[in-house]
Tab-separated table of C-alpha atoms in Angstrom:
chain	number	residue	atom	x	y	z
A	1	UNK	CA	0.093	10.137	3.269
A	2	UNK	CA	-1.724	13.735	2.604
A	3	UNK	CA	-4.229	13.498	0.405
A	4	UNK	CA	-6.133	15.431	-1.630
A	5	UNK	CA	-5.631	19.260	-0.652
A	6	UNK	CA	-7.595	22.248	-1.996
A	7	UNK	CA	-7.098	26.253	-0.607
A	8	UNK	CA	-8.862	28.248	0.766
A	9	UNK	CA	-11.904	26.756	1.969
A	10	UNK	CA	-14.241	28.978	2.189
A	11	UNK	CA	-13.905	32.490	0.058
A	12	UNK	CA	-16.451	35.653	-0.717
A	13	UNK	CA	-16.654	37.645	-3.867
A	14	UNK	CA	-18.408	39.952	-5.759
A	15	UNK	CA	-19.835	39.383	-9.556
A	16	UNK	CA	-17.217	40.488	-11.433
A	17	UNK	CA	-14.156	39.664	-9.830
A	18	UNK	CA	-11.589	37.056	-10.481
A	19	UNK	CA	-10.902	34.171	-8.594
A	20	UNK	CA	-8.398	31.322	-8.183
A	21	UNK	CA	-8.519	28.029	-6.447
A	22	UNK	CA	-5.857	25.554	-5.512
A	23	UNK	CA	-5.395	21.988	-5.596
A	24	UNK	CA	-2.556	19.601	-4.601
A	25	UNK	CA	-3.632	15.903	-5.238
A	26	UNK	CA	-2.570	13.231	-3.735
A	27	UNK	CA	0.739	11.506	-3.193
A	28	UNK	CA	1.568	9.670	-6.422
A	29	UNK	CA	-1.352	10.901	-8.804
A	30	UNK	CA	-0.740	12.756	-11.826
A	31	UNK	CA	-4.295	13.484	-12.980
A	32	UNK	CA	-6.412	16.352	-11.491
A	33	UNK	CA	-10.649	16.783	-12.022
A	34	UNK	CA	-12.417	20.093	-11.167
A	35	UNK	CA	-15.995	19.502	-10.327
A	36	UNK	CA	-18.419	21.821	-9.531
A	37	UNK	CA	-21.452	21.026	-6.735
A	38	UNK	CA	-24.545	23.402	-6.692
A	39	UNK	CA	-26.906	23.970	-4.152
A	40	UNK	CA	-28.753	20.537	-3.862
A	41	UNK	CA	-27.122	19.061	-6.933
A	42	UNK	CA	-24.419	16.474	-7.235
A	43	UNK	CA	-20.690	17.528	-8.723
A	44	UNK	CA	-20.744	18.643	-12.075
A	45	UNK	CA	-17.701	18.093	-14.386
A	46	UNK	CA	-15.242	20.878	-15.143
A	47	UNK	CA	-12.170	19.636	-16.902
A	48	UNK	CA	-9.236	17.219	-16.359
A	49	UNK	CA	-5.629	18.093	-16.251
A	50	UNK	CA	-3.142	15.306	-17.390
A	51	UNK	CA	0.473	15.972	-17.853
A	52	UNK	CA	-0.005	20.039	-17.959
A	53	UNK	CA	-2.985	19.821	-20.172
A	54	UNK	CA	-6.383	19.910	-20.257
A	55	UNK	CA	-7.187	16.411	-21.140
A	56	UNK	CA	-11.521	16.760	-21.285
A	57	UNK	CA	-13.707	19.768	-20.610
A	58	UNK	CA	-16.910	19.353	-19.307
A	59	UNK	CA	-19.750	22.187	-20.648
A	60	UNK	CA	-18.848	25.152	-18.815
A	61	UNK	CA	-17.666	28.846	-20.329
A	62	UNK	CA	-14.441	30.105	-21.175
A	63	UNK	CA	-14.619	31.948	-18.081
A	64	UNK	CA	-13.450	28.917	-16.872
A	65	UNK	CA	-9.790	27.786	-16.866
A	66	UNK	CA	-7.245	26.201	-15.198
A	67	UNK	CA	-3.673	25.211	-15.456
A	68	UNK	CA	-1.673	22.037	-13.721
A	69	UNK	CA	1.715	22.423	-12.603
A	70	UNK	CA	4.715	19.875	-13.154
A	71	UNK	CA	4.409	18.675	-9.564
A	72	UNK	CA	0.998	17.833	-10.619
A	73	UNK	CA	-0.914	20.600	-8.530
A	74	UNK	CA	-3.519	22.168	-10.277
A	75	UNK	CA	-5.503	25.793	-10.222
A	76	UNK	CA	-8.953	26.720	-11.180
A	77	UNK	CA	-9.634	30.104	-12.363
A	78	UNK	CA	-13.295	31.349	-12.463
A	79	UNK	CA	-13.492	35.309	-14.322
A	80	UNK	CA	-15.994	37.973	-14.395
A	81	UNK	CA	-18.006	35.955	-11.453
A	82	UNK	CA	-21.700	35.427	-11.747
A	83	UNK	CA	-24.110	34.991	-8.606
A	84	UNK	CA	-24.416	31.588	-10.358
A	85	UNK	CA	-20.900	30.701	-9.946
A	86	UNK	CA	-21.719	30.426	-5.739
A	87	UNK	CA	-20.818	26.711	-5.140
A	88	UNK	CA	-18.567	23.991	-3.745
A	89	UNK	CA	-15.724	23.611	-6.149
A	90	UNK	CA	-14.271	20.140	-5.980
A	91	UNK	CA	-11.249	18.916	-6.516
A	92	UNK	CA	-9.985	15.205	-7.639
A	93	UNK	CA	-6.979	13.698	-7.967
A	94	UNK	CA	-6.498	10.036	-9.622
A	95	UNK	CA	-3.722	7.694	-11.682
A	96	UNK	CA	-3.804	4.147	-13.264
A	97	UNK	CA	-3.104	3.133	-10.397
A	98	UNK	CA	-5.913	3.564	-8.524
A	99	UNK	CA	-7.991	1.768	-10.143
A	100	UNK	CA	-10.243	4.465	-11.626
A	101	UNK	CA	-11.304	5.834	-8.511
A	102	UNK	CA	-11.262	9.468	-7.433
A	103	UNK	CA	-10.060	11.289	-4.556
A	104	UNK	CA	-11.987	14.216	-3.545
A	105	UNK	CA	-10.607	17.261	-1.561
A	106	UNK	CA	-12.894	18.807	1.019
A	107	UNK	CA	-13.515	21.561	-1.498
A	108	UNK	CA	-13.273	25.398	-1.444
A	109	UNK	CA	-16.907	27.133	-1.021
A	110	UNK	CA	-17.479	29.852	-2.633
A	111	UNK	CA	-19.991	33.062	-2.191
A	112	UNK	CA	-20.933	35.502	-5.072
A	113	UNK	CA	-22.751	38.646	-3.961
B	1	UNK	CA	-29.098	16.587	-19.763
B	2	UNK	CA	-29.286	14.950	-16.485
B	3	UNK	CA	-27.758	11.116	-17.487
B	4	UNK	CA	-27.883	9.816	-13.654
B	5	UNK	CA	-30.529	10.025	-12.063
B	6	UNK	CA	-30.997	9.325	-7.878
B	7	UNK	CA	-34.869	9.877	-7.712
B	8	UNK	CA	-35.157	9.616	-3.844
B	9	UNK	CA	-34.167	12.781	-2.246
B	10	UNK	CA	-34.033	11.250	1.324
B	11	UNK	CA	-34.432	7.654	2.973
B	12	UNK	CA	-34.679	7.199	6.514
B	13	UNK	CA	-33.559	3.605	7.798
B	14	UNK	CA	-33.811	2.048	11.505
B	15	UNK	CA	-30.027	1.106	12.905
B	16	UNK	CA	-29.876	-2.927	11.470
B	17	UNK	CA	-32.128	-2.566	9.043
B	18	UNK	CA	-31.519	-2.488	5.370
B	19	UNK	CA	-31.092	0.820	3.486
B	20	UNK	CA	-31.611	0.496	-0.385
B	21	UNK	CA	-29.899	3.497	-2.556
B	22	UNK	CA	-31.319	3.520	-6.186
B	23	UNK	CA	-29.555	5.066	-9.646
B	24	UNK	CA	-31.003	5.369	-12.851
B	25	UNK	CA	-29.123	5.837	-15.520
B	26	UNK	CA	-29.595	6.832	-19.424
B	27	UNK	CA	-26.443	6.470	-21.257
B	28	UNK	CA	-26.232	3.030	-22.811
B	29	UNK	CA	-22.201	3.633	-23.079
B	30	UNK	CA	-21.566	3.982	-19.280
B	31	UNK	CA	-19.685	1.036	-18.314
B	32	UNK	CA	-18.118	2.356	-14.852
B	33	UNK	CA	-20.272	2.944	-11.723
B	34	UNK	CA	-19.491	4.261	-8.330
B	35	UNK	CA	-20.482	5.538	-5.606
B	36	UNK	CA	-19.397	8.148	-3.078
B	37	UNK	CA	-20.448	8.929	0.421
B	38	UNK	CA	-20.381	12.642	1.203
B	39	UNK	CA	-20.114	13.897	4.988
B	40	UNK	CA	-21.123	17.428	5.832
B	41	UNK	CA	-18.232	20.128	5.067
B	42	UNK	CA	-16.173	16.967	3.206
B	43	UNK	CA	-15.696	15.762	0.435
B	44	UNK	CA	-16.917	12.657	-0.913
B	45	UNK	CA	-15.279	9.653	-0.199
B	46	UNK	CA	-15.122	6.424	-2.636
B	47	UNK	CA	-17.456	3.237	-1.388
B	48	UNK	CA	-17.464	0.817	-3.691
B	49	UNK	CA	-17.636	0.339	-7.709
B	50	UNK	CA	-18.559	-1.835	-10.379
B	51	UNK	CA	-17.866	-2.218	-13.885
B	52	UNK	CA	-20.484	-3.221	-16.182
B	53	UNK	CA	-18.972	-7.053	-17.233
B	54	UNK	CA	-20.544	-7.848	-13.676
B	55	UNK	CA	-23.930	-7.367	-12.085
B	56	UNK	CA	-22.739	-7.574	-8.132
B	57	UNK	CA	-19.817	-6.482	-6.334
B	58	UNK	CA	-19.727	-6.912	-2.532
B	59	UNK	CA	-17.233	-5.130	0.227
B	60	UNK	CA	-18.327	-5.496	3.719
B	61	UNK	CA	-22.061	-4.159	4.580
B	62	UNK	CA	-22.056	-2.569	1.237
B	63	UNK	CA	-23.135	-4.502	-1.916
B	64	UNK	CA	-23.864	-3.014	-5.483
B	65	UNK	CA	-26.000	-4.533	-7.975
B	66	UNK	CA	-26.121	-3.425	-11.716
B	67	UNK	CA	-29.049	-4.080	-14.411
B	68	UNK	CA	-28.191	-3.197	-17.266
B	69	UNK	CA	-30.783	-3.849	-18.954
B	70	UNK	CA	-33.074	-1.750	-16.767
B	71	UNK	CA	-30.162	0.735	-16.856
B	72	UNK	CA	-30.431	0.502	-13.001
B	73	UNK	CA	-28.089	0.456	-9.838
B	74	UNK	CA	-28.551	0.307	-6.502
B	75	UNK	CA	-26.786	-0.162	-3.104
B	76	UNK	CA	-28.027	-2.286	0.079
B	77	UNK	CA	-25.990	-1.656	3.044
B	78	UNK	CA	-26.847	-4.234	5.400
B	79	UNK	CA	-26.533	-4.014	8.899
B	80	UNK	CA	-27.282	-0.108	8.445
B	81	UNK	CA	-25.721	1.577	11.453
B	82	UNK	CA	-26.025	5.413	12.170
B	83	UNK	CA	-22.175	6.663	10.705
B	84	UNK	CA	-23.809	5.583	7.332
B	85	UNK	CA	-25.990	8.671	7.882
B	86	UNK	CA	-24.839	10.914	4.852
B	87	UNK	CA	-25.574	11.606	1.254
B	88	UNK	CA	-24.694	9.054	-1.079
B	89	UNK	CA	-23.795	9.762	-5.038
B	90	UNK	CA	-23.835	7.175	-7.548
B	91	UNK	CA	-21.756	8.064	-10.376
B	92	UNK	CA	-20.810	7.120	-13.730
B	93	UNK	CA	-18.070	6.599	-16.612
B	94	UNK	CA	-18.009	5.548	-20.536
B	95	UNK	CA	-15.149	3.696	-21.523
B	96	UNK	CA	-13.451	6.633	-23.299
B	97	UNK	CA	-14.636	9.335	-21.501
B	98	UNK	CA	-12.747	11.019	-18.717
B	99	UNK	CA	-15.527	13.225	-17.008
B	100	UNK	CA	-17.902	11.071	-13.849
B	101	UNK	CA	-21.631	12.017	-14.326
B	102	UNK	CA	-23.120	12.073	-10.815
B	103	UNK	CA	-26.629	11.795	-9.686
B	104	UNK	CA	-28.364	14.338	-7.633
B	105	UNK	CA	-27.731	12.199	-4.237
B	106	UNK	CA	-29.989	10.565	-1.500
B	107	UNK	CA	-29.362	11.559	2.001
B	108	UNK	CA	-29.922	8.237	4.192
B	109	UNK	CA	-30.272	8.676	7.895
B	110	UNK	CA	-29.808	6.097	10.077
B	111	UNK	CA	-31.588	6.334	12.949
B	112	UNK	CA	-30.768	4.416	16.297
């Protein structure tokens, strides 16, 4: 049973580019959380993506969106990059079913310069 | 608006020995706690949680304790051993809300 997957790992930009992450949760969950982890901070909330929409967004700019698929894999899409957008981006997956909890991915690391 | 709050950075524990995590939390409306474990280069992984209708929950080594009317939480791992060396989030839910609010983390090591 795979669980939570998120691509690429690790990924370099410079301010002002464009990037987009990917997240595939795990088997049998239909609900997908973005988190964001700083430097020394814990995960901060980005929005949640239920049933293709974005259920709850947590207080970050427009420059961030994403977009879930029907097979319940999700994207995060981060534009015109800051040097504060450098960070571990999180992904979780959950469903009713398990019992609240969240499943993290390993997370894709990213590098503004 | 930092609404968890893990005020020790680090702990350092002897092998056996207790380790006590500690959460502070300001939201009155929180009725959902967790918390994660969090391995170098992966991501964190689900320990044990509590809801706020009880004031212990116990799984194994790991036992969480809620006062809510201190707004506090905290989790005793007893016998410590050193694969519990990690950093440790508590997090937390309201009732309607959808979004986790995590605290800053501890980092316990476990020494042998």
């Amino acid at each position: 049973d795979a669980g939570v997957t998120q691509s690429p790992t690790h990924l370099i930009k410079t301010r002002g580019q464009q990037v987009t992450l990917r997240c595939s949760p795990k088997s049998g969950h239909d609900t997908v959380s973005w988190y964001q982890q700083a430097l020394g901070q814990g995960p901060q909330f980005i929005f949640q993506y239920y049933e293709e929409e974005e259920r709850q967004r947590g207080n970050f700019p427009d420059r961030f969106s994403g977009h879930q698929y029907p097979n319940y894999s999700s994207e995060l899409n981060v534009n015109a990059l800051l040097l504060g957008d450098s960070a571990l981006y999180l992904c979780a997956s959950s469903s009713p079913g398990s019992g609240e909890k969240l499943f993290f991915g390993s997370g894709t690391q990213l590098s503004v310069l | 608006d930092q609404q968890v709050k893990q005020n020790s950075p680090s702990l350092s524990v002897q092998e056996g020995r207790i380790s006590i995590l500690n959460c502070d939390y300001t939201n009155s409306m929180f009725d959902y706690f967790l918390w994660y474990k969090k391995y170098p280069a992966e991501g964190p992984t689900f320990l044990i949680s509590i809801s706020s209708i009880k004031d212990k929950n116990e799984d194994g080594r790991f036992t969480v304790f809620l006062n809510k009317s201190a707004k506090h939480l905290s989790l005793h791992i007893v016998p410590s051993q050193p694969g519990d060396s990690a950093v440790y989030f508590c997090a937390a839910r309201t009732f309607t809300g959808n979004q986790f609010y995590f605290g800053t983390g501890t980092s316990l090591t476990v020494i042998p």
